[in-house]
Tab-separated table of C-alpha atoms in Angstrom:
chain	number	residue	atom	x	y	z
A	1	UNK	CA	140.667	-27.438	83.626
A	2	UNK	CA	142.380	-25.583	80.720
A	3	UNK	CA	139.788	-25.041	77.433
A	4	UNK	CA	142.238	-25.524	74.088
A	5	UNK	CA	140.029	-25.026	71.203
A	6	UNK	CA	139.497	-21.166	70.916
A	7	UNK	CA	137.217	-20.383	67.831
A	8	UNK	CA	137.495	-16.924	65.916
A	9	UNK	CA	133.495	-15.712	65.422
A	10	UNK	CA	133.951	-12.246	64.185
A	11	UNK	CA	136.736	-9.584	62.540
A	12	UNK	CA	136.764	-6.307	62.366
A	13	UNK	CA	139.192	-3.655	60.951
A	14	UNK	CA	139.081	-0.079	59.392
A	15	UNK	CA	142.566	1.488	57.911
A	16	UNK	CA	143.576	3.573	54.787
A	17	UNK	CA	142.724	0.278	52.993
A	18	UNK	CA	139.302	0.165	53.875
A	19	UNK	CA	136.530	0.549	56.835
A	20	UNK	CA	135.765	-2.944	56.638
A	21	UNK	CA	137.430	-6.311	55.842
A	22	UNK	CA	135.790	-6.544	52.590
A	23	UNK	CA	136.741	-3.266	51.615
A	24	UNK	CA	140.117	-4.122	52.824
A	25	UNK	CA	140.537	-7.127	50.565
A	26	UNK	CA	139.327	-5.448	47.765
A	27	UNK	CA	142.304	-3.078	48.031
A	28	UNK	CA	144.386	-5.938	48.397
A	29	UNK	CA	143.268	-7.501	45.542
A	30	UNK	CA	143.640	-4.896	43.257
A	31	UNK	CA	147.504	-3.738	44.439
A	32	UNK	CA	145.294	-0.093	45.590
A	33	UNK	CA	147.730	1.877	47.860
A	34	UNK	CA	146.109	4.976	49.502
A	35	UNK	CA	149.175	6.954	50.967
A	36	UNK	CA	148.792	10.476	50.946
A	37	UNK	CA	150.151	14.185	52.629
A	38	UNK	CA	149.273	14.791	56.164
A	39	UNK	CA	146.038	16.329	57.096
A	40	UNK	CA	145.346	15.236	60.320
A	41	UNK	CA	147.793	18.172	61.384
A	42	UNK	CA	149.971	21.006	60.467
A	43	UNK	CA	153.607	19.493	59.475
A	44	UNK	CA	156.463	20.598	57.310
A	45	UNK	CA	157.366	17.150	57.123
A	46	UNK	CA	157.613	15.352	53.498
A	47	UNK	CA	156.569	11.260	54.569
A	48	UNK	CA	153.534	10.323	53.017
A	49	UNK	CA	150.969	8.610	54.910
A	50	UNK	CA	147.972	6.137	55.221
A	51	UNK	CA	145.077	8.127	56.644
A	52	UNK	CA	141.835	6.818	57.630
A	53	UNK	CA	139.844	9.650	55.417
A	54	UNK	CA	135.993	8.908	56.659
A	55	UNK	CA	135.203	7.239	60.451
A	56	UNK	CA	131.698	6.611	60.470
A	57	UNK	CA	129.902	9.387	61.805
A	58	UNK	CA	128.338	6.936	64.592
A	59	UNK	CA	131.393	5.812	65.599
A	60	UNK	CA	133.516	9.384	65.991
A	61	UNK	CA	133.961	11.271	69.333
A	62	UNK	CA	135.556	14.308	69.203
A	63	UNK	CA	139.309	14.469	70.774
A	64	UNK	CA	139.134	10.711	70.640
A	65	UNK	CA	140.377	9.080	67.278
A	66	UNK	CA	141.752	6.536	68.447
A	67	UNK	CA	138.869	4.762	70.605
A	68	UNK	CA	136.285	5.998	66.865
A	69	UNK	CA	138.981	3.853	65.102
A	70	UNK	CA	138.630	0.836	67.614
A	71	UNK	CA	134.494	1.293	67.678
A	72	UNK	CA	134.001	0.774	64.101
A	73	UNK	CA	136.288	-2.279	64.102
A	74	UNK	CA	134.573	-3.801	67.395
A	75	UNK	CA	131.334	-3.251	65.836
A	76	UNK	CA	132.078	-5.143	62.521
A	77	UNK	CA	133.391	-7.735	64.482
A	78	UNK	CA	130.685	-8.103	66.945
A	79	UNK	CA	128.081	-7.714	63.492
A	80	UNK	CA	129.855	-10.829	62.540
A	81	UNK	CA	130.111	-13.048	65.637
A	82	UNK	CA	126.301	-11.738	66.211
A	83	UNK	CA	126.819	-10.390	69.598
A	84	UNK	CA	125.417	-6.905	68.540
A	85	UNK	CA	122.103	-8.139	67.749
A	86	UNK	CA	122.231	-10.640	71.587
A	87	UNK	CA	122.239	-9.708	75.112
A	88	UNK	CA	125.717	-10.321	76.600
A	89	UNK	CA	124.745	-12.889	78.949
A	90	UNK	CA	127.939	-14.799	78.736
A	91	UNK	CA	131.526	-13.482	80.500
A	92	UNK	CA	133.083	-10.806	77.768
A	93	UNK	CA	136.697	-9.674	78.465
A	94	UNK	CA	138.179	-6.786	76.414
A	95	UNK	CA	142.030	-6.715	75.479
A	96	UNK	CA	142.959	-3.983	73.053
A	97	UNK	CA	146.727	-2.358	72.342
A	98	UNK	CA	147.619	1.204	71.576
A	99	UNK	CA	150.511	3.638	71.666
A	100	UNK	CA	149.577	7.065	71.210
A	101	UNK	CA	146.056	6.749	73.107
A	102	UNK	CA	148.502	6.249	75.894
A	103	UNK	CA	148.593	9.786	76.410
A	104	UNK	CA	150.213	11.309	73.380
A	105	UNK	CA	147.503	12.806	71.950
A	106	UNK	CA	146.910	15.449	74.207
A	107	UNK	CA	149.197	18.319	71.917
A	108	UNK	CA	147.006	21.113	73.366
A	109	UNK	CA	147.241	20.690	76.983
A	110	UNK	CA	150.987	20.071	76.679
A	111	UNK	CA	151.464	23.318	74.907
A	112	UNK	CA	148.955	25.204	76.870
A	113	UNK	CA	151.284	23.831	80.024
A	114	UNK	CA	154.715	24.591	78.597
A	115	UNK	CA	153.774	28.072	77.477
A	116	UNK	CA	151.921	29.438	80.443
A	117	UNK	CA	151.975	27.016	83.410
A	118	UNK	CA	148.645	25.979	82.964
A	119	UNK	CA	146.057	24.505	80.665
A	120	UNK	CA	142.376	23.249	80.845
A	121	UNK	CA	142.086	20.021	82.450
A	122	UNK	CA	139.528	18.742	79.771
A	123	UNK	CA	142.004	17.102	78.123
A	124	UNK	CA	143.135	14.759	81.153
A	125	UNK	CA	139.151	13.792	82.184
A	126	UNK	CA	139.098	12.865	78.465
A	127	UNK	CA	141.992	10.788	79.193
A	128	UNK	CA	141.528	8.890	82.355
A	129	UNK	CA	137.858	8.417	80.640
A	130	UNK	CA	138.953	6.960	77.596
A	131	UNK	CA	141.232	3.901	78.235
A	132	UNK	CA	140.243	1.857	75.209
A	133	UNK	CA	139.306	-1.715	76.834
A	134	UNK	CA	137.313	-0.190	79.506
A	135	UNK	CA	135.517	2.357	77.566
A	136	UNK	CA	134.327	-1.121	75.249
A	137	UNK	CA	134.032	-3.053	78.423
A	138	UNK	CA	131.338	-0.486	79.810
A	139	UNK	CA	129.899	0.182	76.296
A	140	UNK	CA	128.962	-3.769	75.658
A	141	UNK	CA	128.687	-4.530	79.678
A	142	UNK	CA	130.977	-6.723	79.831
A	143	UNK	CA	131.841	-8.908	82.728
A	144	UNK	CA	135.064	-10.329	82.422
A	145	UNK	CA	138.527	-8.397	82.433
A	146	UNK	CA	139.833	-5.305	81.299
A	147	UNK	CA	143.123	-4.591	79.942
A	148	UNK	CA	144.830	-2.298	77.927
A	149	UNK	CA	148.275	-3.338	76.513
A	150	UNK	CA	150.748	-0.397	76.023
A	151	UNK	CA	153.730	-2.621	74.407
A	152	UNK	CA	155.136	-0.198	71.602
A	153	UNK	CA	154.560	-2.138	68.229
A	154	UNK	CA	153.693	-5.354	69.470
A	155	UNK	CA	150.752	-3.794	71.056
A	156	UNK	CA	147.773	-5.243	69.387
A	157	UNK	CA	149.588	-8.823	69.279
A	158	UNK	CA	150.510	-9.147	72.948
A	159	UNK	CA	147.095	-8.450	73.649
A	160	UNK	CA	145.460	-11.314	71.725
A	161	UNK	CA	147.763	-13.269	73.228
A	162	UNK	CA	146.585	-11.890	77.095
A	163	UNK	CA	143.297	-12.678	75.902
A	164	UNK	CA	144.284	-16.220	74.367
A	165	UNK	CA	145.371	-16.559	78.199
A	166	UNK	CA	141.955	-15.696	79.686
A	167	UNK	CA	140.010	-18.018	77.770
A	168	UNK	CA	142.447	-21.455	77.973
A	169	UNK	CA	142.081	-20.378	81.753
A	170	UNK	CA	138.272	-19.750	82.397
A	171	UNK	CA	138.704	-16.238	83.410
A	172	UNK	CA	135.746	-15.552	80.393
A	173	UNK	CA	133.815	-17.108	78.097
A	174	UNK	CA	134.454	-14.183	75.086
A	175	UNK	CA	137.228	-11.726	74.356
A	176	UNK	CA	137.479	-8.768	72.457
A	177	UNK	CA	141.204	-8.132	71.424
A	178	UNK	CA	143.151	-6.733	69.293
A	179	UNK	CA	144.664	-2.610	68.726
A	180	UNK	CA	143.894	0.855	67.867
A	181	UNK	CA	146.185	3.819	66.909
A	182	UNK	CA	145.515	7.055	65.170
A	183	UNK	CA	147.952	8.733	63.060
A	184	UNK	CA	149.605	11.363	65.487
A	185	UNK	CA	152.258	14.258	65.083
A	186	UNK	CA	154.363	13.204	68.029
A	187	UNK	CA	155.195	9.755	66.657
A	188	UNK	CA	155.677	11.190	63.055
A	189	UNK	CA	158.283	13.764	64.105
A	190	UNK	CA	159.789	10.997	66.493
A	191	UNK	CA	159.755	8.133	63.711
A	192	UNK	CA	161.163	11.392	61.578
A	193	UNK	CA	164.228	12.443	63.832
A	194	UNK	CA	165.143	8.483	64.011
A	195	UNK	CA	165.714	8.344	60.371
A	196	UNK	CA	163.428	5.719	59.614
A	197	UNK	CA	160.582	7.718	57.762
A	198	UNK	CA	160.605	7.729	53.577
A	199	UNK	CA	159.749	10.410	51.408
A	200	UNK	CA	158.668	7.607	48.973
A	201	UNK	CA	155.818	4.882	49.313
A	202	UNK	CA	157.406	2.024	51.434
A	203	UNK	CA	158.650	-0.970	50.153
A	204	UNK	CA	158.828	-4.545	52.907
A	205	UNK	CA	161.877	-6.307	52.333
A	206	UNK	CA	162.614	-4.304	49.589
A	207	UNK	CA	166.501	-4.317	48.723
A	208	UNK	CA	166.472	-0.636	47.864
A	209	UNK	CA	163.944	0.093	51.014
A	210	UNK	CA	164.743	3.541	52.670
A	211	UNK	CA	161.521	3.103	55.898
A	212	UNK	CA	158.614	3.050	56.725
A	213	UNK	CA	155.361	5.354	56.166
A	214	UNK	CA	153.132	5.611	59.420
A	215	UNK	CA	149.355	4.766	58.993
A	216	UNK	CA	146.680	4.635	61.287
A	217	UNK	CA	143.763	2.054	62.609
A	218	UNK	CA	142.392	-0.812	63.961
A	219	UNK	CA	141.932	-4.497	63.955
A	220	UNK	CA	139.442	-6.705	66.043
A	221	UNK	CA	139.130	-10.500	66.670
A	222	UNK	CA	136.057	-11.526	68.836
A	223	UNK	CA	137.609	-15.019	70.667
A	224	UNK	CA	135.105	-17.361	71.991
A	225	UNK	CA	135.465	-20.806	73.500
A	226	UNK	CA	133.889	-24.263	72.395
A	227	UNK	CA	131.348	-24.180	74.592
A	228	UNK	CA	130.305	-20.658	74.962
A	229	UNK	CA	130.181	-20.972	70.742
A	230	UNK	CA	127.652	-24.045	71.493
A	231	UNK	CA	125.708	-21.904	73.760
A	232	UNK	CA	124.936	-18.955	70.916
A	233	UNK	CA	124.800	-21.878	68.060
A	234	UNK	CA	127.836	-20.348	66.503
A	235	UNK	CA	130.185	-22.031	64.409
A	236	UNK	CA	133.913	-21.135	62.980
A	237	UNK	CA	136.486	-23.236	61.282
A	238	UNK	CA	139.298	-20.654	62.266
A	239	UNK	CA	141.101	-20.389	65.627
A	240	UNK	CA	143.711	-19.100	67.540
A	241	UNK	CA	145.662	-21.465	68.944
A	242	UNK	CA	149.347	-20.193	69.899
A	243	UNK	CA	151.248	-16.907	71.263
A	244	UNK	CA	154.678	-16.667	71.978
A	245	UNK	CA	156.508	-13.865	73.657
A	246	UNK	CA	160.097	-12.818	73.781
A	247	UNK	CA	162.202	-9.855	74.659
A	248	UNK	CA	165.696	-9.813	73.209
A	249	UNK	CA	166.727	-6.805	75.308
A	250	UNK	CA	169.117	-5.366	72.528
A	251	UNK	CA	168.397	-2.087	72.052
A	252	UNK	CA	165.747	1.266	72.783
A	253	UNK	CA	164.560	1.014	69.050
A	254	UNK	CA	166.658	-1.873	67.080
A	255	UNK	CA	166.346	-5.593	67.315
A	256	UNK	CA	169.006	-7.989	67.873
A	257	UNK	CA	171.342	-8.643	64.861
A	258	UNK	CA	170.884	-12.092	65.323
A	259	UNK	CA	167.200	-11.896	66.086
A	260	UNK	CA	167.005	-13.708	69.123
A	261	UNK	CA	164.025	-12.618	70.491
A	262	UNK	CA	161.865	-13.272	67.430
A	263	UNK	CA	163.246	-16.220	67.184
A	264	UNK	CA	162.384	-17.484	70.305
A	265	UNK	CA	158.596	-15.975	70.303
A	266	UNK	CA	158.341	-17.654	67.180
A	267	UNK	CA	159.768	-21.098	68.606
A	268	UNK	CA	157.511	-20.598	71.409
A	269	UNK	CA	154.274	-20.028	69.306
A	270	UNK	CA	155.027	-23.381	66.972
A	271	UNK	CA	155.466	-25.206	70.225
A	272	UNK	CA	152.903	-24.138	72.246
A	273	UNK	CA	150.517	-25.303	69.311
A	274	UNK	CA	152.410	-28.215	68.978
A	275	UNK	CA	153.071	-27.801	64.886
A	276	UNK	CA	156.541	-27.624	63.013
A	277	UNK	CA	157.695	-24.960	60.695
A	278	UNK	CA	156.670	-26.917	57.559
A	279	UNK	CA	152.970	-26.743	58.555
A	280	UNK	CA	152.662	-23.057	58.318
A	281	UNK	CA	150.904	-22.468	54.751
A	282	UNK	CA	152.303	-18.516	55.265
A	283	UNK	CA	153.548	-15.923	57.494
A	284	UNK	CA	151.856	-12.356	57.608
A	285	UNK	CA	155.671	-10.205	58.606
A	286	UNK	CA	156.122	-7.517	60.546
A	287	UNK	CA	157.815	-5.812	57.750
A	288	UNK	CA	158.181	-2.405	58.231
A	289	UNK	CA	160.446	-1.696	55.433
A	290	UNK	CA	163.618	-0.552	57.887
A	291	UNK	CA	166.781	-1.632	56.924
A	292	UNK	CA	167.421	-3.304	60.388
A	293	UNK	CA	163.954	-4.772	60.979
A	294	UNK	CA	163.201	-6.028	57.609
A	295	UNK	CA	166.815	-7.808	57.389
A	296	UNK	CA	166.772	-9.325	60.504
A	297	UNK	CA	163.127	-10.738	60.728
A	298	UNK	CA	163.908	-12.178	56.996
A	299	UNK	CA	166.831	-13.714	58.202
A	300	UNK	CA	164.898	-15.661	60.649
A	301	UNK	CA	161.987	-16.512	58.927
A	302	UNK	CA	164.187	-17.930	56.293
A	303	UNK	CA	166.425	-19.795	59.019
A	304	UNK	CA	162.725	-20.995	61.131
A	305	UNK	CA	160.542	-21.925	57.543
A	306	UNK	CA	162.926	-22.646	54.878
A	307	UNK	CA	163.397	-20.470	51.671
A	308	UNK	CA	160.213	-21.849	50.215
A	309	UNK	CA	158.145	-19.913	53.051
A	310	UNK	CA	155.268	-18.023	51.695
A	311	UNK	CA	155.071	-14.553	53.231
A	312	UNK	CA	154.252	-10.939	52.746
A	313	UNK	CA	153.836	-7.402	54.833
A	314	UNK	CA	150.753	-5.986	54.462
A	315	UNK	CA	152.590	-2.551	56.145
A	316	UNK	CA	152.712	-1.338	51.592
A	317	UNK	CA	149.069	-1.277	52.376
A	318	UNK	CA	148.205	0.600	55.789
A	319	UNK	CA	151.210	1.792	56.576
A	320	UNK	CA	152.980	1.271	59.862
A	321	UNK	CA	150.214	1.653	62.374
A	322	UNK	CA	151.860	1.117	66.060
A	323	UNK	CA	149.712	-0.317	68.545
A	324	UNK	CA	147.195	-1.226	65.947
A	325	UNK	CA	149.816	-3.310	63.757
A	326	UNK	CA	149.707	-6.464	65.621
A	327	UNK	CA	145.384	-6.758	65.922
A	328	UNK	CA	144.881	-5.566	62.001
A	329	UNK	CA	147.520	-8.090	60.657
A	330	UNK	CA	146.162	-10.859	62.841
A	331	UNK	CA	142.689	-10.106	60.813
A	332	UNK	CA	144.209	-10.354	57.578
A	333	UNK	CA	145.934	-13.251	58.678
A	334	UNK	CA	142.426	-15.080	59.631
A	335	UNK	CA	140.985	-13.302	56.159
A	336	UNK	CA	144.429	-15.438	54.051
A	337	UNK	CA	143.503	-18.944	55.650
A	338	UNK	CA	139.948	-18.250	55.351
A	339	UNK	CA	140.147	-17.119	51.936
A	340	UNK	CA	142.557	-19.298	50.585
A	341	UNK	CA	144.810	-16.395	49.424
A	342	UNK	CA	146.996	-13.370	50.268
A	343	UNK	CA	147.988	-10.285	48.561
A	344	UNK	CA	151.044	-9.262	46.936
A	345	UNK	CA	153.730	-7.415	49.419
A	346	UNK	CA	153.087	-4.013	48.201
A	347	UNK	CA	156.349	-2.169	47.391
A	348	UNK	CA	158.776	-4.815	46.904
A	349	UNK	CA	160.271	-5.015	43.819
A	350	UNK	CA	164.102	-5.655	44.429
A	351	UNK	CA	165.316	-8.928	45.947
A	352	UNK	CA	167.877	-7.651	48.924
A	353	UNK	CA	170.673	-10.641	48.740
A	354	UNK	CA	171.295	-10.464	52.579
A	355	UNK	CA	167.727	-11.902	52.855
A	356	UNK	CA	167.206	-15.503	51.758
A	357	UNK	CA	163.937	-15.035	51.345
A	358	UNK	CA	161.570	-12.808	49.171
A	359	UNK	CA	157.852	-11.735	49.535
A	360	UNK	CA	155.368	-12.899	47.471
A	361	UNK	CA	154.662	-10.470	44.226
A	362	UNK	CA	151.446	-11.535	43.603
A	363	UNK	CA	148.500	-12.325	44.852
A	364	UNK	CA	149.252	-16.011	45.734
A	365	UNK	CA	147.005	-19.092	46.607
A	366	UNK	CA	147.866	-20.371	49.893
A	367	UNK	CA	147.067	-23.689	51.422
A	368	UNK	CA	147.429	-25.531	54.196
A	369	UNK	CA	145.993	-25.484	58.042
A	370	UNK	CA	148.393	-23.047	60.013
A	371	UNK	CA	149.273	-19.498	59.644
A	372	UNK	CA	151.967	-16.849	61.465
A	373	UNK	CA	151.531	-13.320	62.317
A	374	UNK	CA	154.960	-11.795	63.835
A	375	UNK	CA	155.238	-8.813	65.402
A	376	UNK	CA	158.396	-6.793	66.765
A	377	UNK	CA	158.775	-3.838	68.918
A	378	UNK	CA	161.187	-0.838	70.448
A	379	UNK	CA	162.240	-1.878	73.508
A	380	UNK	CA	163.059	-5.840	71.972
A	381	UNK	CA	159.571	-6.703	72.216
A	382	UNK	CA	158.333	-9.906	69.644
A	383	UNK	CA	155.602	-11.679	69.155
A	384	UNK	CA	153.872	-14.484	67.512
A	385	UNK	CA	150.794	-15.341	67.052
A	386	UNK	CA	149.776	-18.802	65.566
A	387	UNK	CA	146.104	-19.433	63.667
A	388	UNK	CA	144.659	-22.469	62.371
A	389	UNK	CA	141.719	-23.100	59.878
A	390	UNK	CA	139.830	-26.743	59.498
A	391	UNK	CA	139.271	-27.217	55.757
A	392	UNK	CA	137.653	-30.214	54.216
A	393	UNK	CA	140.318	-32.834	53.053
């Protein structure tokens, strides 16, 4: 018997914004943008980015930034759905995304190989011991499944949606999902040598927008059924209800000029929670300020939601953070229906005409009972995820 009503008890998220969803918001509210040089590593390299500048000391283990980043947001997350403070009696799955903890953060061992046909194999244990989902899995002792999503940038979002699956199917009673990335020098001289990078602080949907800046992070959504919500006397009025998936096959890096696949993962999404367009109160964007993405995911937001559509990237904010992009902006996109209110799209200033839409300037009351998160990837990978909040009429 499939379970439909999937309840959101906790968030969690740490990124140049903020090491917590208040402190987040707070930099939202107040148009903060903390973009900066490179410190992390040694780069001639001009592109500002958004650093995380303090991981909790509890939280950091050495060589492995990427899993501190994804601690601190599981354990706000699990503070607020009060599974830190309970034995984990019930079935807890784990579903987190990531790019560069795939294996490109290993710059030592690859040098140490290439230059003298050897290196320490220290690097590799720390590896094969560190795969995000199981390394939470074993930390909380959890008992349902294990997965971690390596999906480029739609990472974090595909993997909410894998866990969406496990619940609406019985394979647990809890998930933990959502992405981690640390800022890494192989991505920032890749992103550099593709000519997407700006020397400036990026601007979503911008009509004089030159790229993106790369940022690092992590966002957390503790999923939890009806009845396993019952169980722990735990109540929510948001959910996730919907995730849609499509591949458009186009290109290594650029999406389809007629957006086809985030079309149909949108399309998908709306049906699957069995809404229309005009329902959705706003729609947190992909919106890495690229020429290519930003124009075609406008284009189809404005075809899909009309040019009224309410909608920001939050990317002016964090910067582009990979794997982590699709589980942070998911927990901002809870925090906007919760709250009753999104930010401004930080950087956008200029209305491109070739978009029929624009980004809200402002901070902006939103209303209504459904929300979007998109997400879009090298490779033609899109996503959509589709939340809903139950407010008194």
């Amino acid at each position: 018997m499939k379970i439909e009503n999937i309840l959101i008890t906790g968030l969690g998220v740490i990124s140049a914004a903020g090491n917590t969803l208040a402190e987040t918001l707070d930099s939202f509210a107040s148009g903060k943008r903390n973009a900066s040089k490179v410190s992390l590593f040694k780069t001639f390299l001009p592109y500002p980015v958004f650093e995380v500048k303090n991981i909790p000391e509890e939280f950091f283990r050495i060589g492995q930034r990427t899993l501190s980043l994804a601690l601190c947001a599981v354990n706000e997350a699990l503070t607020e759905s009060g599974l830190n403070d309970a034995p984990l009696k019930l079935r807890v799955g784990v579903c987190m995304g990531t790019t560069v903890a795939s294996q490109l953060n290993d710059m030592e061992f690859y040098t140490s190989y290439r230059n003298t046909g050897s290196a320490p194999m220290t690097a590799v244990h720390r590896y094969l011991k560190g795969n995000l989902s199981q390394w939470i899995s074993r930390k909380i002792k959890g008992q349902g499944p294990s997965v971690t999503v390596v999906n480029a940038c739609s990472s974090g979002a595909d993997a909410i949606g894998i866990a969406l699956s496990w619940l609406k199917n019985g394979l647990c009673d809890i998930a933990i999902a959502g992405g981690a990335d640390e800022l890494n020098q192989i991505p920032y001289c890749g992103f550099g040598s593709l000519g997407i990078v700006s020397s400036d602080l990026c601007a979503p949907f911008d009509g004089d927008r030159r790229g993106l800046n790369l940022g690092e992070g992590a966002g957390v959504l503790v999923l939890e059924t009806e009845e396993s919500a019952q169980q722990r006397g735990k109540v929510s009025d948001v959910f996730l209800t919907s995730y849609g998936s499509a591949s458009d096959a186009y290109h290594l890096t650029a999406p389809h000029p007629d957006g086809s696949g985030l079309r149909l993962s949108i399309s998908k999404a709306l049906a699957n929670s069995g809404i229309e367009p005009k329902q959705v109160g706003f729609v947190n964007a992909h919106g890495t300020a690229t020429i290519d993405n930003d124009f075609v995911e406008g284009k189809v937001l404005g075809d899909i939601f009309g040019p009224g559509l309410k909608f920001l990237s939050t990317k002016g904010f964090t910067g582009h953070t990979l794997g982590a992009a699709g589980g942070m902006e998911a927990v901002f996109t809870v925090a906007g229906l919760r709250n009753c209110w999104i930010p401004a799209s930080a950087g956008f200033n200029k209305k491109d005409e070739a978009i029929p839409i624009t980004p809200v300037r402002e901070k902006t009351f939103v209303s209504g009972h459904y929300a979007v998160s998109t997400s879009l990837a090298f490779g033609g990978n899109n996503a959509a995820l589709v939340f809903r909040r139950n407010m008194k009429t």
